[in-house]
Structure formats: structure tokens, C-alpha cells
Amino acid sequence: MKEKFQELKANLKEKIAAAQSQVEEAKSNIESTSIRAKDEIQEKIKEAKARLKDQKVAAEKSKASFYEKVAETKDKIEAKIDEVKTSLAAKQEKWTVERAIARAEKAEAYAEKMIGYALVAIAEAELAALEAVEARIQANELIEKEKED
């Protein structure tokens, strides 16, 4: 009887040790997965910030290119305006040529500004989404730690 008790006791000790080992291994896996996920999110945030910076640089380049195209187009428009002036004078249109030019220039400037804002807003939205994911991971980590304690 005593032997069976000793055998049962030894068997239980082995099972408890195995269970503790599995718990420790699971903890280790969870912690390493959490750290990797956190590192990946931080890396993605760095990448998003770099893309945002690149987008801003690209927006500035695009702005310069836009001005060049505007200058080229302006020459064409001025030639067309000369034609329109003759037509407008004959038809006594409501708009004067000066008003039309001012309106066109204002519309071009506004369009350019809105394109730049849109590019920056897209990059900032991507960064905000990644930061939200990082915040959720951190919150989940804290919840897991509280459950463990």
C-alpha cells in the first residue's frame, strides 16, 4: 500500500512538473509573440513615418512640377484668351477677360493646394491607423498581465 502511495505521489509530481513546464513554455511563447508583434508595429510606424516624409517631399516636388506645367499652360491659355477677348468683345459677355483670368488662376491655385493636402492626409491616416493598432496591442498586453497577476 505504501509503495502504491509512493508511486502515485511520484507520478503526480511528474505530472505537476510537466504541467508547470507547459505553463512556462506557454508564457514564454505569449511574451515572445507579443514582443514580436509590438516590434513589428513599431517598425511599421517607422515605415509609415518615412512614407509620410516621402509623401511630403513628393508633394513639394509635385508642387514645383505643377508650377512648371501651369507656366506652360498659362502661355497656351493666354493665346486662347486673346481669341476669347475678341469673341467676348463682340458678344458682350458678362465676364471680362481679366475676371476670367483671375478666376482661372484662383481655381488652379486652389486645386494645387487641395492635391497637396490630400496626399498628406492619406499618409497621416495610415500613420494614425498603425498607431491605433499599436495602442490596441499595448492594451491587450496590459489586460493579459492583469489576468496573470
Coordinates of C-alpha atoms in Angstrom, one line a residue:
M1 CA 0.0 0.0 0.0
K2 CA 2.8 2.3 0.9
E3 CA 4.5 1.5 -2.4
K4 CA 1.4 2.4 -4.4
F5 CA 1.1 5.6 -2.4
Q6 CA 4.8 6.5 -3.2
E7 CA 4.3 5.5 -6.8
L8 CA 1.1 7.7 -7.0
K9 CA 2.9 10.5 -5.3
A10 CA 5.9 10.3 -7.7
N11 CA 3.5 10.1 -10.7
L12 CA 1.7 13.2 -9.5
K13 CA 4.9 15.1 -9.0
E14 CA 5.9 14.3 -12.6
K15 CA 2.6 15.4 -13.9
I16 CA 2.7 18.7 -11.9
A17 CA 6.3 19.3 -13.1
A18 CA 5.2 18.7 -16.7
A19 CA 2.2 21.0 -16.3
Q20 CA 4.4 23.7 -14.8
S21 CA 6.8 23.3 -17.7
Q22 CA 4.0 23.6 -20.2
V23 CA 2.7 26.8 -18.4
E24 CA 6.2 28.3 -18.5
E25 CA 6.6 27.4 -22.2
A26 CA 3.2 29.0 -23.0
K27 CA 4.1 32.1 -21.1
S28 CA 7.3 32.4 -23.0
N29 CA 5.6 31.9 -26.3
I30 CA 3.0 34.5 -25.5
E31 CA 5.6 37.0 -24.3
S32 CA 7.8 36.5 -27.4
T33 CA 4.8 36.7 -29.7
S34 CA 3.7 39.9 -28.0
I35 CA 7.2 41.4 -28.2
R36 CA 7.5 40.4 -31.9
A37 CA 4.0 41.9 -32.7
K38 CA 4.9 45.1 -30.8
D39 CA 8.3 45.3 -32.6
E40 CA 6.5 44.7 -36.0
I41 CA 4.0 47.5 -35.2
Q42 CA 6.8 49.9 -34.2
E43 CA 8.7 49.0 -37.4
K44 CA 5.5 49.7 -39.4
I45 CA 5.1 53.0 -37.7
K46 CA 8.7 53.9 -38.6
E47 CA 8.0 52.9 -42.1
A48 CA 4.7 54.9 -42.2
K49 CA 6.5 58.0 -40.8
A50 CA 9.2 57.6 -43.5
R51 CA 6.4 57.2 -46.2
L52 CA 4.8 60.4 -44.8
K53 CA 8.0 62.2 -45.1
D54 CA 8.5 60.9 -48.6
Q55 CA 4.9 61.9 -49.4
K56 CA 5.6 65.4 -48.2
V57 CA 8.8 65.6 -50.3
A58 CA 6.9 64.2 -53.2
A59 CA 4.2 66.8 -52.7
E60 CA 6.7 69.6 -52.8
K61 CA 8.2 68.2 -56.0
S62 CA 4.8 67.8 -57.4
K63 CA 4.1 71.4 -56.5
A64 CA 7.2 72.5 -58.3
S65 CA 6.3 70.4 -61.3
F66 CA 2.7 71.7 -61.2
Y67 CA 4.0 75.3 -61.3
E68 CA 6.1 74.5 -64.4
K69 CA 3.1 72.9 -66.1
V70 CA 1.0 75.9 -65.0
A71 CA 3.5 78.2 -66.7
E72 CA 3.4 76.2 -69.9
T73 CA -0.3 76.0 -69.8
K74 CA -0.6 79.7 -69.0
D75 CA 1.1 80.6 -72.3
K76 CA -1.4 78.4 -74.1
I77 CA -4.2 79.9 -72.1
E78 CA -3.1 83.4 -72.8
A79 CA -3.1 82.7 -76.5
K80 CA -6.6 81.2 -76.2
I81 CA -7.6 84.3 -74.1
D82 CA -6.6 86.5 -77.0
E83 CA -9.0 84.6 -79.1
V84 CA -11.7 84.8 -76.4
K85 CA -11.1 88.5 -75.9
T86 CA -12.2 89.2 -79.5
S87 CA -15.1 86.9 -79.1
L88 CA -16.1 88.4 -75.8
A89 CA -15.9 91.9 -77.0
A90 CA -18.2 91.0 -79.9
K91 CA -20.7 89.1 -77.7
Q92 CA -20.5 91.5 -74.7
E93 CA -20.2 88.6 -72.3
K94 CA -20.9 89.1 -68.6
W95 CA -17.3 88.2 -67.6
T96 CA -14.4 90.3 -68.6
V97 CA -11.2 88.7 -69.7
E98 CA -9.4 89.9 -66.5
R99 CA -12.1 88.3 -64.4
A100 CA -11.8 85.1 -66.3
I101 CA -8.0 85.0 -65.9
A102 CA -8.2 85.8 -62.2
R103 CA -10.9 83.2 -61.7
A104 CA -8.8 80.6 -63.6
E105 CA -5.7 81.4 -61.6
K106 CA -7.5 81.2 -58.3
A107 CA -9.1 77.9 -59.3
E108 CA -5.7 76.5 -60.3
A109 CA -4.1 77.6 -57.0
Y110 CA -6.9 76.1 -55.0
A111 CA -6.7 72.8 -56.9
E112 CA -2.9 72.6 -56.3
K113 CA -3.4 73.3 -52.6
M114 CA -6.1 70.6 -52.3
I115 CA -4.0 68.0 -54.0
G116 CA -1.1 68.6 -51.6
Y117 CA -3.5 68.4 -48.6
A118 CA -5.0 65.1 -49.9
L119 CA -1.5 63.5 -50.2
V120 CA -0.5 64.5 -46.7
A121 CA -3.9 63.5 -45.3
I122 CA -3.6 60.0 -46.8
A123 CA -0.1 59.5 -45.2
E124 CA -1.3 60.8 -41.9
A125 CA -4.3 58.5 -41.9
E126 CA -2.1 55.5 -42.5
L127 CA 0.1 56.5 -39.6
A128 CA -2.9 57.0 -37.3
A129 CA -4.2 53.5 -38.2
L130 CA -0.8 51.9 -37.3
E131 CA -0.6 53.9 -34.0
A132 CA -4.1 52.7 -33.2
V133 CA -3.1 49.1 -33.7
E134 CA 0.0 49.6 -31.5
A135 CA -2.2 51.1 -28.8
R136 CA -4.6 48.1 -29.0
I137 CA -1.6 45.7 -28.7
Q138 CA -0.4 47.5 -25.6
A139 CA -3.8 47.5 -24.1
N140 CA -4.1 43.7 -24.7
E141 CA -0.7 43.2 -23.1
L142 CA -1.8 45.0 -20.0
I143 CA -5.0 43.0 -19.9
E144 CA -3.0 39.8 -20.1
K145 CA -0.7 40.9 -17.4
E146 CA -3.6 41.7 -15.1
K147 CA -5.1 38.3 -15.7
E148 CA -1.8 36.6 -14.8
D149 CA -1.5 38.6 -11.6

